[in-house]
Tab-separated table of N, CA, C and O in Angstrom:
chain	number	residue	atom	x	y	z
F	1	UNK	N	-5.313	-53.967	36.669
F	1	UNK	CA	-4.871	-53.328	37.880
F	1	UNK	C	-6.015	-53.397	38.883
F	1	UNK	O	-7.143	-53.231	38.420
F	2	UNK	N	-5.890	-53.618	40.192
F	2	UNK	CA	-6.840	-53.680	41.368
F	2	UNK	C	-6.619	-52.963	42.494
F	2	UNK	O	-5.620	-52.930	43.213
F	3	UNK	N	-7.765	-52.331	42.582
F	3	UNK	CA	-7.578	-51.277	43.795
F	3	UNK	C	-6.488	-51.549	44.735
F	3	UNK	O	-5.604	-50.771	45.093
F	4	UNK	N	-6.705	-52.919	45.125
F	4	UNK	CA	-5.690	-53.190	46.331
F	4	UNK	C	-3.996	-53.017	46.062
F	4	UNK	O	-3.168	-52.887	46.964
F	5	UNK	N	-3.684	-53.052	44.528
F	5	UNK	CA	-2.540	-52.972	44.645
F	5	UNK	C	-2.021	-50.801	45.072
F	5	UNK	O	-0.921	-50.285	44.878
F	6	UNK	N	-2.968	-50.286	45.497
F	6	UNK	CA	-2.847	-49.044	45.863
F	6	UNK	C	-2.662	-49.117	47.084
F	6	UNK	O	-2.881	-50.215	47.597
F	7	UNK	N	-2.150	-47.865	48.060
F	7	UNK	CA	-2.039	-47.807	49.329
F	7	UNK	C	-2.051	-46.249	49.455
F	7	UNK	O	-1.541	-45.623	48.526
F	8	UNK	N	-2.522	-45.635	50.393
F	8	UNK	CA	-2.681	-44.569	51.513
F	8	UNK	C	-1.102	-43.788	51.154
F	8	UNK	O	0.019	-44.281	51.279
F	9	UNK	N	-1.398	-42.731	50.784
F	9	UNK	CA	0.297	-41.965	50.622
F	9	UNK	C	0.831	-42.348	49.511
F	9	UNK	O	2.031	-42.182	49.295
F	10	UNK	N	0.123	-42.840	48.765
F	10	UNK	CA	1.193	-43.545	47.586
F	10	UNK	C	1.679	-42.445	46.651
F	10	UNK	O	0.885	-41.507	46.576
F	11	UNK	N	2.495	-42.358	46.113
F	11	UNK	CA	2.658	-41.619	45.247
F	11	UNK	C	2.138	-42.206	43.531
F	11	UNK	O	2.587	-43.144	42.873
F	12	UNK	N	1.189	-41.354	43.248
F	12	UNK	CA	0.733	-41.789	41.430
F	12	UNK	C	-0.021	-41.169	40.529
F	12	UNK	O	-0.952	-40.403	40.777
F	13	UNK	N	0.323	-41.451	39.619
F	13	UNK	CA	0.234	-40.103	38.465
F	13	UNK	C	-0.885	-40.778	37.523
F	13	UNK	O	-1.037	-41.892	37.021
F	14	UNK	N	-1.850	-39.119	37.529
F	14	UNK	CA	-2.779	-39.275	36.385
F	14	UNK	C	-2.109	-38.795	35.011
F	14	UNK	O	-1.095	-38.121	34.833
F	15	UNK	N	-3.023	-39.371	34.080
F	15	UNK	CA	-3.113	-38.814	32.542
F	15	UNK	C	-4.134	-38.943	32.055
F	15	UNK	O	-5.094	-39.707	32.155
F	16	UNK	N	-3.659	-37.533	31.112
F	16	UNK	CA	-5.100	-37.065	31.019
F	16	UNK	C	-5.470	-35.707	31.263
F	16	UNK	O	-5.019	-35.141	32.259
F	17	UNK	N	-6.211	-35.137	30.503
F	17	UNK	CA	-6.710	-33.638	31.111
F	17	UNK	C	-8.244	-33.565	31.150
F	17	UNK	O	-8.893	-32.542	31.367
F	18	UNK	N	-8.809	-34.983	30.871
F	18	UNK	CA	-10.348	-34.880	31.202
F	18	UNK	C	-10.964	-34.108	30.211
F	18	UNK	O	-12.132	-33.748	30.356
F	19	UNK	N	-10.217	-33.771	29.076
F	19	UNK	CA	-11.193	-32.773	27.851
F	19	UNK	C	-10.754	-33.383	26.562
F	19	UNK	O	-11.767	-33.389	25.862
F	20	UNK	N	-9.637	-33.963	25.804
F	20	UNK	CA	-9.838	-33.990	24.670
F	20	UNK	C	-8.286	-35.227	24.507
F	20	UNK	O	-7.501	-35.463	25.426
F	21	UNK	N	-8.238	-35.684	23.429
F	21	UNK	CA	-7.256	-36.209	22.725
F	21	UNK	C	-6.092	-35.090	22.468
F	21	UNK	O	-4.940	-35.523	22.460
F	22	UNK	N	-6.200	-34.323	22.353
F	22	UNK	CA	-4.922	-33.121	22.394
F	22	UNK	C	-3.773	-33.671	23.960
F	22	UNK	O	-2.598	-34.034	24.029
F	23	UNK	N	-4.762	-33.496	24.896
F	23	UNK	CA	-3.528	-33.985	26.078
F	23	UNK	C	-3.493	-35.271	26.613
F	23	UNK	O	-3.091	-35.441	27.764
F	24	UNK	N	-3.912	-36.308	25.832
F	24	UNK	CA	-4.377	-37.464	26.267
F	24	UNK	C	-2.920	-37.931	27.091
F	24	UNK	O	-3.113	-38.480	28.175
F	25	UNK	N	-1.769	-37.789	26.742
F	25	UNK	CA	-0.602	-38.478	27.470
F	25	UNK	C	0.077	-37.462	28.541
F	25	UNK	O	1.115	-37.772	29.125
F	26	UNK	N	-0.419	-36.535	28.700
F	26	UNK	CA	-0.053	-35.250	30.274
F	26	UNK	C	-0.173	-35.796	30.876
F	26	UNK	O	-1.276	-36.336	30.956
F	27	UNK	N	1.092	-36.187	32.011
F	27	UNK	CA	0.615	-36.813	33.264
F	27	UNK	C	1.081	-35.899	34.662
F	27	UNK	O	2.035	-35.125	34.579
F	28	UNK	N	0.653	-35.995	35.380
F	28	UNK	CA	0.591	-35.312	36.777
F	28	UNK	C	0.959	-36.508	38.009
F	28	UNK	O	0.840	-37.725	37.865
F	29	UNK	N	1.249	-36.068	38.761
F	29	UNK	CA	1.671	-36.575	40.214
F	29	UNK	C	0.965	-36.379	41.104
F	29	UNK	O	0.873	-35.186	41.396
F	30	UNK	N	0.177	-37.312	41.921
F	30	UNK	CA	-0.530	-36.950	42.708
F	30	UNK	C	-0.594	-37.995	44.073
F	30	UNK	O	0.149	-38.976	44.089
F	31	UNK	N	-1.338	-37.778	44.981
F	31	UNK	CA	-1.188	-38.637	46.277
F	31	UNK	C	-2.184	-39.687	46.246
F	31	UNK	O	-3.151	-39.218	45.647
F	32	UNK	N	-2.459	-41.074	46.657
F	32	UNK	CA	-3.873	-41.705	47.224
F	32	UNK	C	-4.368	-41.068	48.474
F	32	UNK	O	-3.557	-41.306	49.368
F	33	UNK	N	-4.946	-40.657	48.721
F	33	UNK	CA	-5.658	-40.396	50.353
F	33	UNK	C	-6.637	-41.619	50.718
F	33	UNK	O	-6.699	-42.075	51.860
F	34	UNK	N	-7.490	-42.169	49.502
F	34	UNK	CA	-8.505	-43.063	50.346
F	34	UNK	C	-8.430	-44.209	49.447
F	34	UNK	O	-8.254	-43.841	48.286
F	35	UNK	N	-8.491	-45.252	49.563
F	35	UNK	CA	-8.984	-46.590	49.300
F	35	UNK	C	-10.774	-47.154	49.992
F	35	UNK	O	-11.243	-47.311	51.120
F	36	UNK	N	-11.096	-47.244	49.119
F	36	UNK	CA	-12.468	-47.693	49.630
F	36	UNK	C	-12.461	-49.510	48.645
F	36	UNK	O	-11.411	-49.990	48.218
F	37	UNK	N	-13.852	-50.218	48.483
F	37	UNK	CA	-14.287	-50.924	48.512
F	37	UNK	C	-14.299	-50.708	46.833
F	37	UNK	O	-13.660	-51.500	46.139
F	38	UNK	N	-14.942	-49.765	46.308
F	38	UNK	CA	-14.774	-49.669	44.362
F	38	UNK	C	-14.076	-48.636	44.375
F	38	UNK	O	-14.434	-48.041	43.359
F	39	UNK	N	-13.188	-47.943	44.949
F	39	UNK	CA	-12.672	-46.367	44.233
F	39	UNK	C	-11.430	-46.011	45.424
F	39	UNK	O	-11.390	-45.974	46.654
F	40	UNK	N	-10.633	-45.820	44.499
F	40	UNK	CA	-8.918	-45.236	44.804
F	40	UNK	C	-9.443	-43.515	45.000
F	40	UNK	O	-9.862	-42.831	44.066
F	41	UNK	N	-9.345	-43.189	45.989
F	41	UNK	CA	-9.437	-41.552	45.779
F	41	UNK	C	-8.215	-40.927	45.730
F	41	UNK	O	-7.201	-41.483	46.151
F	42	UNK	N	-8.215	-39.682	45.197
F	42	UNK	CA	-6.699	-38.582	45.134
F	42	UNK	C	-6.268	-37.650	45.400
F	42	UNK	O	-7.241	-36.920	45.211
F	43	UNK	N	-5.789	-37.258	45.603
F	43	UNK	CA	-5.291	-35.990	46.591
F	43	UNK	C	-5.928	-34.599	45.523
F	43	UNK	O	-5.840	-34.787	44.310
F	44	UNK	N	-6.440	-33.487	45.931
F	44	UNK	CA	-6.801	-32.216	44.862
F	44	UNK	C	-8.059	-31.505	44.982
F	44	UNK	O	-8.403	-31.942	46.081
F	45	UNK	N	-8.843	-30.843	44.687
F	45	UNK	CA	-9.625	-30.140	45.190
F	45	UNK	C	-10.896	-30.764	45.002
F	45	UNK	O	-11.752	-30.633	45.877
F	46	UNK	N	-11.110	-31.384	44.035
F	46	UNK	CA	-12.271	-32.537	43.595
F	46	UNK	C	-12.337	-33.605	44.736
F	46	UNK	O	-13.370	-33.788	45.381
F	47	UNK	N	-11.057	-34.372	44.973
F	47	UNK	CA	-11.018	-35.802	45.519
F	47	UNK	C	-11.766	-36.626	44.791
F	47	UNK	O	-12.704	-37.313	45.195
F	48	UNK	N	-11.178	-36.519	43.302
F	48	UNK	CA	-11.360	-37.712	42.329
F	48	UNK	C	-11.244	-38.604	43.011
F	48	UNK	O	-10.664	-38.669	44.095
F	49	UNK	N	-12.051	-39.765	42.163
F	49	UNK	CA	-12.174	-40.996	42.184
F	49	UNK	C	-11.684	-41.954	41.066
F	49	UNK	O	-11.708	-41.481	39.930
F	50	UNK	N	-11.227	-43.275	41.218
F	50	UNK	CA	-10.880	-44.011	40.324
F	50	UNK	C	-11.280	-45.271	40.357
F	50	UNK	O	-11.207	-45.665	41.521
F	51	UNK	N	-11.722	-46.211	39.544
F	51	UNK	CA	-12.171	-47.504	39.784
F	51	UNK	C	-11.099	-48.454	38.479
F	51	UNK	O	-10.264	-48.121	37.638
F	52	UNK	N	-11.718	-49.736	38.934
F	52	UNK	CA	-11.440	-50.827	38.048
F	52	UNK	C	-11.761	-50.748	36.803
F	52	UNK	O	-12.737	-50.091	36.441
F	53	UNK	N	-10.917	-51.467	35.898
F	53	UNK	CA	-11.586	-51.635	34.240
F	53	UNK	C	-12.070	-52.839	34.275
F	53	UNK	O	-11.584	-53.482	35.207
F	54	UNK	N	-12.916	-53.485	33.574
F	54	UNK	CA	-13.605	-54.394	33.439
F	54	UNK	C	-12.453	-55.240	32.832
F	54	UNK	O	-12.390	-56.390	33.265
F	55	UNK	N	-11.464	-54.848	31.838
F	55	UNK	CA	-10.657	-55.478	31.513
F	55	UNK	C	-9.642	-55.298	32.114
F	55	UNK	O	-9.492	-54.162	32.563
F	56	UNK	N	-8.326	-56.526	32.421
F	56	UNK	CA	-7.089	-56.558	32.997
F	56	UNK	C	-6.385	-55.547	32.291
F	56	UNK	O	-5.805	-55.790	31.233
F	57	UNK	N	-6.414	-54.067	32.991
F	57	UNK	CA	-5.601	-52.914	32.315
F	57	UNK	C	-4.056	-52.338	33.419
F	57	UNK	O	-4.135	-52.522	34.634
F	58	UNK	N	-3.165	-51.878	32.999
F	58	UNK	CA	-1.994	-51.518	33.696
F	58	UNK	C	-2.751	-50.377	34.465
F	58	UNK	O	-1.997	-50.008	35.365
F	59	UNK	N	-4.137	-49.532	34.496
F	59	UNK	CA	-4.448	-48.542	35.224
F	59	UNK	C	-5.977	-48.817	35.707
F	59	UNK	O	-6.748	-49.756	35.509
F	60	UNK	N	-6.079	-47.642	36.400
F	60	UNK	CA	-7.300	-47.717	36.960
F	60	UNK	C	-7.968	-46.009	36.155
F	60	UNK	O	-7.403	-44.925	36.017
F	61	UNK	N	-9.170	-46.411	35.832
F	61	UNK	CA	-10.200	-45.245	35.351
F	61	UNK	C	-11.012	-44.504	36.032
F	61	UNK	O	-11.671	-44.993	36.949
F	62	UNK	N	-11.123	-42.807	35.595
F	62	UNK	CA	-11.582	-42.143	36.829
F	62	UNK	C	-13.302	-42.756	36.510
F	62	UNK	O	-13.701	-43.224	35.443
F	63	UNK	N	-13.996	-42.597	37.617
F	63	UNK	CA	-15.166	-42.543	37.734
F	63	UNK	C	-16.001	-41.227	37.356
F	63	UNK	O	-16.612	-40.954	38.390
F	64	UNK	N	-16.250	-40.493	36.595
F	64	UNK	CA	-17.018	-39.229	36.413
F	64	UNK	C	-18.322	-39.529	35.125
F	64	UNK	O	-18.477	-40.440	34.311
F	65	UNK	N	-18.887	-38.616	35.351
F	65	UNK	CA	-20.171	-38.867	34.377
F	65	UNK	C	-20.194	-37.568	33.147
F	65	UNK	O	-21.258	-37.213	32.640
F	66	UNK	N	-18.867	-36.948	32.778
F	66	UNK	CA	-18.332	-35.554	32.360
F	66	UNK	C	-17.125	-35.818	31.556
F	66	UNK	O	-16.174	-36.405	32.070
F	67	UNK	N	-17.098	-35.401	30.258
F	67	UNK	CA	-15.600	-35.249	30.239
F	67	UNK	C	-15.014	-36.472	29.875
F	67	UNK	O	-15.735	-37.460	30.015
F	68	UNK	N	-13.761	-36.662	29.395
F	68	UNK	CA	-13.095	-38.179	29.130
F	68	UNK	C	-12.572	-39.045	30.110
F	68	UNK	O	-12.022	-38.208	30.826
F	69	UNK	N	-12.368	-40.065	30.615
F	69	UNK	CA	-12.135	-40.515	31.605
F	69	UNK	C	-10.157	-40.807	31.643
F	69	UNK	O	-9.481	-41.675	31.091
F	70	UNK	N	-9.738	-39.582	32.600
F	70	UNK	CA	-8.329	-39.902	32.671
F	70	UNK	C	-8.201	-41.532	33.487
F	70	UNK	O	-8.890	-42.414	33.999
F	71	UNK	N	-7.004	-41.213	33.212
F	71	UNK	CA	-6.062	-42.855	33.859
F	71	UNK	C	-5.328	-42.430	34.902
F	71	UNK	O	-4.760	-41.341	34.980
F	72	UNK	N	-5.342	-43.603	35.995
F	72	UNK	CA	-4.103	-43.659	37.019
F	72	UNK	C	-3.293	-44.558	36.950
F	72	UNK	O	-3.604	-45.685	36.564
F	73	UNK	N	-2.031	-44.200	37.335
F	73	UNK	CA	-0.602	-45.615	37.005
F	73	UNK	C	-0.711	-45.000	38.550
F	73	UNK	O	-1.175	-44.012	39.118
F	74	UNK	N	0.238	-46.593	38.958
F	74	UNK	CA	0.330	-46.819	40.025
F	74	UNK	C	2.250	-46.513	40.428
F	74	UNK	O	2.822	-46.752	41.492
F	75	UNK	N	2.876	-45.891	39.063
F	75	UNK	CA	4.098	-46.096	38.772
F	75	UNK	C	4.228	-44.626	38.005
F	75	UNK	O	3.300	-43.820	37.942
F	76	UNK	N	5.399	-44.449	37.499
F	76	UNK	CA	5.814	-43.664	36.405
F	76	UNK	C	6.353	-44.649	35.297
F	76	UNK	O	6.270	-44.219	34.146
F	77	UNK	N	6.840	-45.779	35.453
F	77	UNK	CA	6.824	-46.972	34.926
F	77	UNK	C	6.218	-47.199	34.366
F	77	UNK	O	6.339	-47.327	33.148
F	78	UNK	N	5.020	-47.395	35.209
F	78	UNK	CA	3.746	-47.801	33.934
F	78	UNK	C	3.211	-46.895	33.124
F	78	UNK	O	2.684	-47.293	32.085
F	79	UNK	N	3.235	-45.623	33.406
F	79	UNK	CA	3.063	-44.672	32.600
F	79	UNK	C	4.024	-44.624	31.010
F	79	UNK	O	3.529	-44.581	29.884
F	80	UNK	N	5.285	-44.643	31.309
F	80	UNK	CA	5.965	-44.787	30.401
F	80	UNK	C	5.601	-46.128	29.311
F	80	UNK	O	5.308	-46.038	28.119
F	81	UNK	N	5.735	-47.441	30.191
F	81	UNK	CA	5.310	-48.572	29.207
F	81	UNK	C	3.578	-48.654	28.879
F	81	UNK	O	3.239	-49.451	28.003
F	82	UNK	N	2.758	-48.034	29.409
F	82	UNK	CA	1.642	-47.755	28.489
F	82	UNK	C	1.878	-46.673	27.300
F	82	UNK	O	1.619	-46.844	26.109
F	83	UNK	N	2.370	-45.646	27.843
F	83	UNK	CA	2.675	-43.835	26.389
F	83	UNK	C	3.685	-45.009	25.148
F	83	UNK	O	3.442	-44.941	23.943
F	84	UNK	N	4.812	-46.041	25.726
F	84	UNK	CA	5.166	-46.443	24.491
F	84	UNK	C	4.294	-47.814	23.964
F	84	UNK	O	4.565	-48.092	22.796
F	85	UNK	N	3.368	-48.660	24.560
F	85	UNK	CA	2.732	-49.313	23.475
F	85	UNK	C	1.982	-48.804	22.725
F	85	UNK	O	1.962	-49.176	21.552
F	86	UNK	N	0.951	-47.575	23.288
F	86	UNK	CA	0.238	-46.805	22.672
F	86	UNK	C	1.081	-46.627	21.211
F	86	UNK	O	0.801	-47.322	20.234
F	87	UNK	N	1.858	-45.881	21.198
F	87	UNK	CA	2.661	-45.385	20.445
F	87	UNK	C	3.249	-46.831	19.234
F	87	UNK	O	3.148	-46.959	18.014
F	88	UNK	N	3.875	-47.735	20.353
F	88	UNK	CA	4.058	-48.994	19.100
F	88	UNK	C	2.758	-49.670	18.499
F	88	UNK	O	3.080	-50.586	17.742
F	89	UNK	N	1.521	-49.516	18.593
F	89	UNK	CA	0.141	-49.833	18.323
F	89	UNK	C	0.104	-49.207	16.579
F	89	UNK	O	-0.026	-49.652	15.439
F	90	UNK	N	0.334	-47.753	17.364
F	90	UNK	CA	-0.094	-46.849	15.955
F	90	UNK	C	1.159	-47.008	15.214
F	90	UNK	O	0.985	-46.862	14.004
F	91	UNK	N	2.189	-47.223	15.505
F	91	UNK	CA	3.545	-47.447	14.338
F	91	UNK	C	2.892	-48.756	13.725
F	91	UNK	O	2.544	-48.632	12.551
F	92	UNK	N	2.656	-50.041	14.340
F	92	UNK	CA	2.182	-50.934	13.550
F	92	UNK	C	0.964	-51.184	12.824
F	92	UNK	O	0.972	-52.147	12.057
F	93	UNK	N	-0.238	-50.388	12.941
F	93	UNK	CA	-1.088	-50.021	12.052
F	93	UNK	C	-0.681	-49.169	11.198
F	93	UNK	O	-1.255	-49.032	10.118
F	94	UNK	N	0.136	-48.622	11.469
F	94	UNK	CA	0.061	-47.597	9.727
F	94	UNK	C	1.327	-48.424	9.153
F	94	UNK	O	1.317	-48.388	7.922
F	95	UNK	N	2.474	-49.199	9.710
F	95	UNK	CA	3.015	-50.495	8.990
F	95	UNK	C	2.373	-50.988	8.148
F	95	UNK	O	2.386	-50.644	6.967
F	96	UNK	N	1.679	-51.915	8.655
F	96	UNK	CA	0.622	-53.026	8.282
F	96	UNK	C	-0.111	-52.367	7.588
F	96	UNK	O	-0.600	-53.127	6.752
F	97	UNK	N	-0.664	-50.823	7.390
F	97	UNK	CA	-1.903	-50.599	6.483
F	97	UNK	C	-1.406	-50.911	5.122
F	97	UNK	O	-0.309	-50.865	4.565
F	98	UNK	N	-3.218	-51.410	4.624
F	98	UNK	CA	-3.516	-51.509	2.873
F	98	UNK	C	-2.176	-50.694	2.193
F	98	UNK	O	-1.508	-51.321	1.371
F	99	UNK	N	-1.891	-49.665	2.448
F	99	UNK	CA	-1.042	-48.965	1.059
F	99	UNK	C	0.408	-49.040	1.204
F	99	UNK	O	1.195	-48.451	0.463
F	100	UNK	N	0.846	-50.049	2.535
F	100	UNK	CA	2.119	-49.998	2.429
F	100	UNK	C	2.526	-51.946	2.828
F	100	UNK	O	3.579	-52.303	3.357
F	101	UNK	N	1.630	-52.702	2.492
F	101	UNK	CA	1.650	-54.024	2.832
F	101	UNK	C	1.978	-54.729	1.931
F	101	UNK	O	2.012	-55.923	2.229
F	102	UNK	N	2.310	-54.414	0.666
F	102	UNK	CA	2.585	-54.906	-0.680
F	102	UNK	C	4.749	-55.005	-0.702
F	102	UNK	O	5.569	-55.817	-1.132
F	103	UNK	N	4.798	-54.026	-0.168
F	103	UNK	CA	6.354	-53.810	-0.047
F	103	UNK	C	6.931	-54.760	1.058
F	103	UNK	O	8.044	-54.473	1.498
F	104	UNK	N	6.365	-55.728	1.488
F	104	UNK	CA	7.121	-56.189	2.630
F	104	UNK	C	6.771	-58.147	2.128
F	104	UNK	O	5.754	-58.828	1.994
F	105	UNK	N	8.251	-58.387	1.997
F	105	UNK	CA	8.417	-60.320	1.519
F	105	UNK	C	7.877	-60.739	1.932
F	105	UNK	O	7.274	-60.420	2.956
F	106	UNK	N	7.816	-61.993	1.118
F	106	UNK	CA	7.080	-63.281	1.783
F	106	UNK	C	7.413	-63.700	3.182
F	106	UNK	O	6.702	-63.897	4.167
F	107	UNK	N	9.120	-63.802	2.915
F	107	UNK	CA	9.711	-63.669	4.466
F	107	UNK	C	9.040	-62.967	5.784
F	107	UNK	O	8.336	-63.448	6.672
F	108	UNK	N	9.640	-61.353	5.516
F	108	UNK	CA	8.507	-60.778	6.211
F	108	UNK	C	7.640	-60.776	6.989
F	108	UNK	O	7.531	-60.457	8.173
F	109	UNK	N	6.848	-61.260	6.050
F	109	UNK	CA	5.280	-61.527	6.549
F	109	UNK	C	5.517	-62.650	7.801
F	109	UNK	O	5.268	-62.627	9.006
F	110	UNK	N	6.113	-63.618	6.911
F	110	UNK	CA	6.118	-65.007	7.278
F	110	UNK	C	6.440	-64.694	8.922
F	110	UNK	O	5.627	-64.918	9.819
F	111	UNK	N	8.026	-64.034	9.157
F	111	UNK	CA	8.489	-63.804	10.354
F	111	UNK	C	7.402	-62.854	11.322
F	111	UNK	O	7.698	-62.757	12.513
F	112	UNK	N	6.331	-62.256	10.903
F	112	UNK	CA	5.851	-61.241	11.371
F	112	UNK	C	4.704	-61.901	12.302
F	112	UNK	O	4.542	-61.657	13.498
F	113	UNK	N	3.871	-62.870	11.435
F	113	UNK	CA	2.863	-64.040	11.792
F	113	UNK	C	3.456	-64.987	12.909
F	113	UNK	O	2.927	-65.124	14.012
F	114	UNK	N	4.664	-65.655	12.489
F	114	UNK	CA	5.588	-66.121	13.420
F	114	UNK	C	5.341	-65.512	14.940
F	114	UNK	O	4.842	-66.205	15.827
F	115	UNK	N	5.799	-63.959	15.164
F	115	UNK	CA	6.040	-63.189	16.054
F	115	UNK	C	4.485	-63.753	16.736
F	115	UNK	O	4.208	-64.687	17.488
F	116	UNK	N	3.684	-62.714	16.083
F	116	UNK	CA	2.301	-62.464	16.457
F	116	UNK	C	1.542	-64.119	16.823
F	116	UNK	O	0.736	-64.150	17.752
F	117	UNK	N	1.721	-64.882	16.376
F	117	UNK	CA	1.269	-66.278	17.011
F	117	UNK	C	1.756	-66.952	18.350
F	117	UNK	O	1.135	-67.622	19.175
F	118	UNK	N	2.999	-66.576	18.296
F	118	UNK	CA	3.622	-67.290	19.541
F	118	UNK	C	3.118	-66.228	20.952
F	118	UNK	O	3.620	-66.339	22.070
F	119	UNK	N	2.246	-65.416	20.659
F	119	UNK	CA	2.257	-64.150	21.912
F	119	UNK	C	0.790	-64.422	22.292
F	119	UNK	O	0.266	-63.970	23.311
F	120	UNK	N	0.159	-65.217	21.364
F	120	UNK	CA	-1.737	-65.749	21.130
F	120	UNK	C	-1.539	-66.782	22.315
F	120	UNK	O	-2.476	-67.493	22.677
């Protein structure tokens, strides 16, 4: 995500409560007021800041030196299709874990590798 795809008035929602994994997927509604050069600012008594990820991410990360760094979607959209990959991530690691990888065919597998190669 890149600053520029933000604009002045926009409507977009953080997540996040800036303290712990307990509210990591709370999201809130909030305004852009500023666009600068590295940082999306937001409407609220702070006038958070948000920047770029180093990696091509669906959000932008707050800037603070405190605390966990919430997320901004530029959508409720994207909010939703980030809360469900998150979510399909951890269904397929505890799939795939050591104690339940023995129960699933050759097939299976086979189709599963299939999947996961053609997306490489």
């Amino acid at each position: 995500m890149k600053i520029t795809e933000f604009k002045v008035d926009q409507t977009v929602y953080v997540m996040g409560d800036g303290q712990g994994q307990k509210n990591r997927f709370q999201t809130h509604e909030v305004k852009v007021i500023k666009i600068g050069r590295k940082y999306v600012t937001i409407s609220g008594a702070w006038g958070d800041q948000f920047k770029e990820t180093p990696e091509s991410r669906p959000y932008l990360i707050e800037h603070t030196e405190v605390g966990m760094h919430r997320l901004l979607f530029p959508s409720s959209e994207a909010v939703h299709d980030y809360v469900e990959r998150e979510e399909l991530k951890t269904w397929v690691r505890e799939a795939a874990g050591w104690s339940k990888i023995d129960r699933y065919s050759l097939d299976q597998l086979r189709a599963v590798k299939k999947i996961l190669e053609a997306g490489a």
